[in-house]
Each structure stands twice: as C-alpha cells, then as structure tokens.
C-alpha cells in the first residue's frame, strides 16, 4: 500500500526538496503541502494523510500546537517532526504532544523514507541514538512533573514495567523479545497493554513517560 504524506514547512525549498525525495519512492506519495501549523490542521482533516512531516518553528500555529490538535482529532495520522538541531528543546515538547518521532532536516533520502515507513507502520522513530539522547536530555528539563505517573505505573505488572523500561532504552520488539527470551508476539501483547493502561498513543510517548516517571534514570 502507498503511504500518503503531508509535508508541513514554511520554507518552500524544504517542502519541494522533501517532495522530490519522497515521490521518488515507489511506496510513498506526497499528497499535499502546508506552510504553517494552521493550514496543516486543515489539510489533515481534508486529506487524511498517513504521515505528517511537521516542522516545529512556523508562523500562525507552531508545529507543537499543530501536532497536539492533529493527534487529538485524527489518531490515524502519524506526525513525524522535522528539526534542524538534534537537541532542540521544542522537539521534546512535540514528542509529549503526540509526535511519533523526529528526523533532522539534513537526513538522507533513505533515512527520510525509512522514517516515514517506520511511523506509518505504527512504530515510533525511537531507535537512533540521537533520539534517545534528546529524550534523556529534555526529560531532565521538564518543568511539569507528573506525580500521577507513579500511581499509573502501579497498575502495570512486573513484566509490563520491565518492557516499558526497555522501550525507553530504544529497543525494538524483536530486541526486547531476545533480551527477555520470549516470543516477539508476546512482547507485542505487553506493549499494547502498557499503552492502554497508561493511556498513551505510541512507543514514543511510552518512552517519555518512563523517563518522567523516573523508571529510567536520565544520563
């Protein structure tokens, strides 16, 4: 199936460049572009893309607020944040708002396409070391403690908590299964139960939650 993508960026060269790269892929189609967050929200409602490539710093409505609105109203559309700097504090805020991951704007064509595929498949773009570093660094800076987090953690079984910690460390389902010496299908079940119990959208939010609940020590 073709993955339908909406590109959101206030710079025309960025939009056109990403469009050319992605449209060259046989399984990806760019179905639209938006120049700011407000237009992005409107076009997601009109076009129902599978993946939204979202810049953060834009006029009218920034990428963080746009991500929050899109995630709340259109759960089927996954947001992949675009950033110039790998330790951009706004990226962490976007992940908390519901983005499924992020990519640097200087990513190669292969990295860009693979990122779109990973997010479209319902996974989080969490594997790269730089992503783990970003979550680690900015979980330290979070000025909104979540005292309720520990109460929610208490609802998890010991194995579910163990899986949550491994998700936060950036491990895939296959890697977690290998680490715990169980079937990958079992891990998928545990991940689903963790997300439901904690009321989280995906693995990225699960990783952020684990840091904020201090199940994983930053650093």
mmCIF file of C-alpha atoms in Angstrom:
data_model
loop_
_atom_site.group_PDB
_atom_site.id
_atom_site.type_symbol
_atom_site.label_atom_id
_atom_site.label_comp_id
_atom_site.label_asym_id
_atom_site.label_seq_id
_atom_site.Cartn_x
_atom_site.Cartn_y
_atom_site.Cartn_z
ATOM 1 C CA UNK A 1 0.000 0.000 0.000
ATOM 2 C CA UNK A 2 1.152 3.528 -0.759
ATOM 3 C CA UNK A 3 1.981 5.724 2.251
ATOM 4 C CA UNK A 4 0.315 9.117 1.872
ATOM 5 C CA UNK A 5 2.361 12.033 3.207
ATOM 6 C CA UNK A 6 1.628 15.689 4.000
ATOM 7 C CA UNK A 7 4.676 17.994 4.225
ATOM 8 C CA UNK A 8 4.428 20.974 6.573
ATOM 9 C CA UNK A 9 7.164 23.625 6.465
ATOM 10 C CA UNK A 10 7.228 27.376 5.958
ATOM 11 C CA UNK A 11 10.240 27.137 3.633
ATOM 12 C CA UNK A 12 9.357 26.313 0.041
ATOM 13 C CA UNK A 13 12.776 24.800 -0.707
ATOM 14 C CA UNK A 14 12.380 22.331 2.134
ATOM 15 C CA UNK A 15 8.898 21.318 1.013
ATOM 16 C CA UNK A 16 9.936 20.900 -2.598
ATOM 17 C CA UNK A 17 13.106 19.007 -1.689
ATOM 18 C CA UNK A 18 11.302 16.516 0.518
ATOM 19 C CA UNK A 19 8.537 16.128 -2.071
ATOM 20 C CA UNK A 20 11.036 15.179 -4.763
ATOM 21 C CA UNK A 21 12.831 12.711 -2.492
ATOM 22 C CA UNK A 22 9.681 11.010 -1.245
ATOM 23 C CA UNK A 23 7.832 10.892 -4.546
ATOM 24 C CA UNK A 24 10.819 9.036 -5.977
ATOM 25 C CA UNK A 25 9.966 6.140 -3.643
ATOM 26 C CA UNK A 26 7.588 3.535 -5.122
ATOM 27 C CA UNK A 27 5.643 3.116 -1.868
ATOM 28 C CA UNK A 28 5.326 6.784 -0.849
ATOM 29 C CA UNK A 29 3.204 9.599 -2.278
ATOM 30 C CA UNK A 30 3.214 13.249 -1.215
ATOM 31 C CA UNK A 31 -0.448 14.243 -1.324
ATOM 32 C CA UNK A 32 -0.142 17.819 -0.124
ATOM 33 C CA UNK A 33 1.861 20.609 1.469
ATOM 34 C CA UNK A 34 1.164 23.220 4.159
ATOM 35 C CA UNK A 35 3.068 26.389 5.013
ATOM 36 C CA UNK A 36 2.115 26.617 8.704
ATOM 37 C CA UNK A 37 0.505 24.694 11.523
ATOM 38 C CA UNK A 38 -2.958 26.117 10.999
ATOM 39 C CA UNK A 39 -3.004 25.075 7.347
ATOM 40 C CA UNK A 40 -1.613 21.679 8.396
ATOM 41 C CA UNK A 41 -4.557 21.044 10.725
ATOM 42 C CA UNK A 42 -6.987 21.953 7.945
ATOM 43 C CA UNK A 43 -5.274 19.789 5.332
ATOM 44 C CA UNK A 44 -5.043 16.773 7.613
ATOM 45 C CA UNK A 45 -8.815 16.980 8.028
ATOM 46 C CA UNK A 46 -9.262 17.234 4.252
ATOM 47 C CA UNK A 47 -6.669 14.720 3.050
ATOM 48 C CA UNK A 48 -6.292 12.225 5.936
ATOM 49 C CA UNK A 49 -2.579 11.536 5.329
ATOM 50 C CA UNK A 50 -0.885 8.510 6.864
ATOM 51 C CA UNK A 51 2.129 10.578 7.915
ATOM 52 C CA UNK A 52 2.599 14.304 8.506
ATOM 53 C CA UNK A 53 6.145 15.639 8.200
ATOM 54 C CA UNK A 54 5.945 18.559 10.612
ATOM 55 C CA UNK A 55 8.334 21.486 11.003
ATOM 56 C CA UNK A 56 8.303 22.989 14.504
ATOM 57 C CA UNK A 57 9.019 26.676 14.132
ATOM 58 C CA UNK A 58 6.363 28.189 11.895
ATOM 59 C CA UNK A 59 4.135 31.276 11.853
ATOM 60 C CA UNK A 60 0.462 31.383 12.892
ATOM 61 C CA UNK A 61 0.496 27.998 14.629
ATOM 62 C CA UNK A 62 3.726 26.244 15.527
ATOM 63 C CA UNK A 63 4.405 22.569 14.998
ATOM 64 C CA UNK A 64 3.898 21.650 18.639
ATOM 65 C CA UNK A 65 0.366 23.017 18.845
ATOM 66 C CA UNK A 66 -0.457 21.711 15.380
ATOM 67 C CA UNK A 67 0.752 18.255 16.412
ATOM 68 C CA UNK A 68 -1.412 18.355 19.540
ATOM 69 C CA UNK A 69 -4.507 19.288 17.522
ATOM 70 C CA UNK A 70 -3.862 16.694 14.816
ATOM 71 C CA UNK A 71 -3.208 13.870 17.272
ATOM 72 C CA UNK A 72 -6.356 14.702 19.233
ATOM 73 C CA UNK A 73 -8.639 14.831 16.195
ATOM 74 C CA UNK A 74 -7.024 12.401 13.748
ATOM 75 C CA UNK A 75 -5.401 9.474 15.541
ATOM 76 C CA UNK A 76 -4.824 7.667 12.246
ATOM 77 C CA UNK A 77 -2.422 10.382 11.020
ATOM 78 C CA UNK A 78 1.061 9.983 12.496
ATOM 79 C CA UNK A 79 3.269 13.038 12.998
ATOM 80 C CA UNK A 80 6.991 12.920 12.255
ATOM 81 C CA UNK A 81 8.715 16.089 13.448
ATOM 82 C CA UNK A 82 11.400 17.806 11.377
ATOM 83 C CA UNK A 83 14.125 19.784 13.104
ATOM 84 C CA UNK A 84 17.411 21.458 12.253
ATOM 85 C CA UNK A 85 19.097 20.661 15.564
ATOM 86 C CA UNK A 86 19.114 17.266 17.263
ATOM 87 C CA UNK A 87 18.845 18.768 20.741
ATOM 88 C CA UNK A 88 16.066 21.215 20.043
ATOM 89 C CA UNK A 89 14.009 21.680 23.220
ATOM 90 C CA UNK A 90 10.883 22.081 21.108
ATOM 91 C CA UNK A 91 11.268 18.561 19.752
ATOM 92 C CA UNK A 92 10.828 17.130 23.236
ATOM 93 C CA UNK A 93 7.670 19.180 23.637
ATOM 94 C CA UNK A 94 6.421 17.863 20.294
ATOM 95 C CA UNK A 95 7.027 14.273 21.410
ATOM 96 C CA UNK A 96 4.988 14.959 24.527
ATOM 97 C CA UNK A 97 2.277 16.481 22.328
ATOM 98 C CA UNK A 98 1.955 13.189 20.464
ATOM 99 C CA UNK A 99 4.536 13.147 17.674
ATOM 100 C CA UNK A 100 5.696 9.634 16.816
ATOM 101 C CA UNK A 101 9.328 10.625 16.385
ATOM 102 C CA UNK A 102 11.612 13.104 14.707
ATOM 103 C CA UNK A 103 14.128 13.482 11.898
ATOM 104 C CA UNK A 104 16.840 16.011 11.218
ATOM 105 C CA UNK A 105 16.275 18.138 8.125
ATOM 106 C CA UNK A 106 19.637 17.044 6.741
ATOM 107 C CA UNK A 107 18.579 13.387 6.777
ATOM 108 C CA UNK A 108 19.449 11.409 3.673
ATOM 109 C CA UNK A 109 16.751 10.342 1.233
ATOM 110 C CA UNK A 110 16.949 6.809 2.606
ATOM 111 C CA UNK A 111 16.662 7.983 6.227
ATOM 112 C CA UNK A 112 13.704 10.176 5.340
ATOM 113 C CA UNK A 113 11.874 7.400 3.508
ATOM 114 C CA UNK A 114 12.661 4.818 6.198
ATOM 115 C CA UNK A 115 11.443 7.229 8.876
ATOM 116 C CA UNK A 116 8.147 7.688 7.075
ATOM 117 C CA UNK A 117 7.753 3.915 6.720
ATOM 118 C CA UNK A 118 8.519 3.241 10.394
ATOM 119 C CA UNK A 119 5.988 5.795 11.618
ATOM 120 C CA UNK A 120 3.342 4.731 9.095
ATOM 121 C CA UNK A 121 3.686 1.159 10.350
ATOM 122 C CA UNK A 122 2.650 2.326 13.805
ATOM 123 C CA UNK A 123 6.100 2.175 15.332
ATOM 124 C CA UNK A 124 7.947 5.087 16.921
ATOM 125 C CA UNK A 125 11.056 6.515 15.335
ATOM 126 C CA UNK A 126 12.982 5.882 18.511
ATOM 127 C CA UNK A 127 15.913 3.701 17.570
ATOM 128 C CA UNK A 128 18.568 6.274 16.580
ATOM 129 C CA UNK A 129 20.979 7.159 19.366
ATOM 130 C CA UNK A 130 20.271 10.829 18.845
ATOM 131 C CA UNK A 131 16.593 10.312 19.672
ATOM 132 C CA UNK A 132 17.406 8.577 22.934
ATOM 133 C CA UNK A 133 19.800 11.398 23.779
ATOM 134 C CA UNK A 134 17.159 14.011 23.110
ATOM 135 C CA UNK A 135 14.567 12.311 25.303
ATOM 136 C CA UNK A 136 17.155 11.853 28.038
ATOM 137 C CA UNK A 137 18.340 15.453 27.970
ATOM 138 C CA UNK A 138 14.966 17.098 27.916
ATOM 139 C CA UNK A 139 13.299 14.807 30.394
ATOM 140 C CA UNK A 140 15.792 16.362 32.831
ATOM 141 C CA UNK A 141 14.479 19.790 31.934
ATOM 142 C CA UNK A 142 10.782 19.008 32.148
ATOM 143 C CA UNK A 143 9.181 21.633 34.363
ATOM 144 C CA UNK A 144 5.891 19.754 34.604
ATOM 145 C CA UNK A 145 6.410 16.824 36.999
ATOM 146 C CA UNK A 146 3.837 14.062 36.732
ATOM 147 C CA UNK A 147 3.109 12.907 40.276
ATOM 148 C CA UNK A 148 0.279 10.779 38.927
ATOM 149 C CA UNK A 149 2.800 8.795 36.887
ATOM 150 C CA UNK A 150 3.844 6.617 39.798
ATOM 151 C CA UNK A 151 0.209 5.790 40.517
ATOM 152 C CA UNK A 152 -0.251 4.717 36.898
ATOM 153 C CA UNK A 153 2.913 2.613 36.996
ATOM 154 C CA UNK A 154 1.455 0.710 39.934
ATOM 155 C CA UNK A 155 -1.231 -0.601 37.567
ATOM 156 C CA UNK A 156 1.396 -2.381 35.469
ATOM 157 C CA UNK A 157 2.564 -5.916 36.095
ATOM 158 C CA UNK A 158 6.239 -6.526 36.797
ATOM 159 C CA UNK A 159 6.800 -7.784 33.250
ATOM 160 C CA UNK A 160 4.924 -4.845 31.729
ATOM 161 C CA UNK A 161 7.087 -2.438 33.715
ATOM 162 C CA UNK A 162 10.179 -4.262 32.500
ATOM 163 C CA UNK A 163 9.004 -3.943 28.898
ATOM 164 C CA UNK A 164 8.286 -0.229 29.392
ATOM 165 C CA UNK A 165 11.834 0.355 30.623
ATOM 166 C CA UNK A 166 13.279 -1.455 27.601
ATOM 167 C CA UNK A 167 11.095 0.611 25.259
ATOM 168 C CA UNK A 168 12.527 3.745 26.865
ATOM 169 C CA UNK A 169 16.004 2.427 26.186
ATOM 170 C CA UNK A 170 15.163 2.362 22.485
ATOM 171 C CA UNK A 171 14.821 -1.387 21.962
ATOM 172 C CA UNK A 172 12.553 -2.770 19.251
ATOM 173 C CA UNK A 173 10.031 -5.538 19.922
ATOM 174 C CA UNK A 174 12.440 -8.086 18.477
ATOM 175 C CA UNK A 175 15.277 -6.834 20.678
ATOM 176 C CA UNK A 176 13.082 -6.864 23.779
ATOM 177 C CA UNK A 177 11.937 -10.405 22.966
ATOM 178 C CA UNK A 178 15.561 -11.516 22.616
ATOM 179 C CA UNK A 179 16.525 -9.796 25.866
ATOM 180 C CA UNK A 180 13.665 -11.392 27.824
ATOM 181 C CA UNK A 181 13.868 -14.702 25.941
ATOM 182 C CA UNK A 182 10.214 -14.757 24.901
ATOM 183 C CA UNK A 183 8.342 -14.671 21.598
ATOM 184 C CA UNK A 184 8.048 -11.343 19.787
ATOM 185 C CA UNK A 185 4.264 -11.787 19.684
ATOM 186 C CA UNK A 186 4.283 -11.873 23.491
ATOM 187 C CA UNK A 187 6.147 -8.572 23.585
ATOM 188 C CA UNK A 188 3.646 -7.008 21.189
ATOM 189 C CA UNK A 189 0.873 -8.006 23.596
ATOM 190 C CA UNK A 190 2.744 -6.500 26.542
ATOM 191 C CA UNK A 191 3.383 -3.260 24.644
ATOM 192 C CA UNK A 192 -0.293 -2.964 23.716
ATOM 193 C CA UNK A 193 -1.354 -3.497 27.328
ATOM 194 C CA UNK A 194 1.165 -0.906 28.578
ATOM 195 C CA UNK A 195 -0.150 1.702 26.139
ATOM 196 C CA UNK A 196 -3.765 1.001 27.072
ATOM 197 C CA UNK A 197 -3.167 1.026 30.829
ATOM 198 C CA UNK A 198 -1.182 4.268 30.692
ATOM 199 C CA UNK A 199 -3.448 5.925 28.135
ATOM 200 C CA UNK A 200 -0.564 6.528 25.731
ATOM 201 C CA UNK A 201 -0.603 6.865 21.961
ATOM 202 C CA UNK A 202 2.566 5.013 20.976
ATOM 203 C CA UNK A 203 6.064 3.874 21.943
ATOM 204 C CA UNK A 204 7.491 7.380 21.840
ATOM 205 C CA UNK A 205 5.055 8.603 24.468
ATOM 206 C CA UNK A 206 5.747 5.427 26.450
ATOM 207 C CA UNK A 207 9.464 6.241 26.455
ATOM 208 C CA UNK A 208 8.839 9.822 27.553
ATOM 209 C CA UNK A 209 6.510 8.563 30.288
ATOM 210 C CA UNK A 210 9.169 6.131 31.543
ATOM 211 C CA UNK A 211 11.689 8.947 31.924
ATOM 212 C CA UNK A 212 9.217 11.279 33.590
ATOM 213 C CA UNK A 213 8.122 8.526 35.991
ATOM 214 C CA UNK A 214 11.833 8.018 36.716
ATOM 215 C CA UNK A 215 11.687 4.358 35.748
ATOM 216 C CA UNK A 216 14.736 5.157 33.645
ATOM 217 C CA UNK A 217 17.428 7.425 35.014
ATOM 218 C CA UNK A 218 18.434 10.156 32.529
ATOM 219 C CA UNK A 219 22.078 10.237 31.568
#
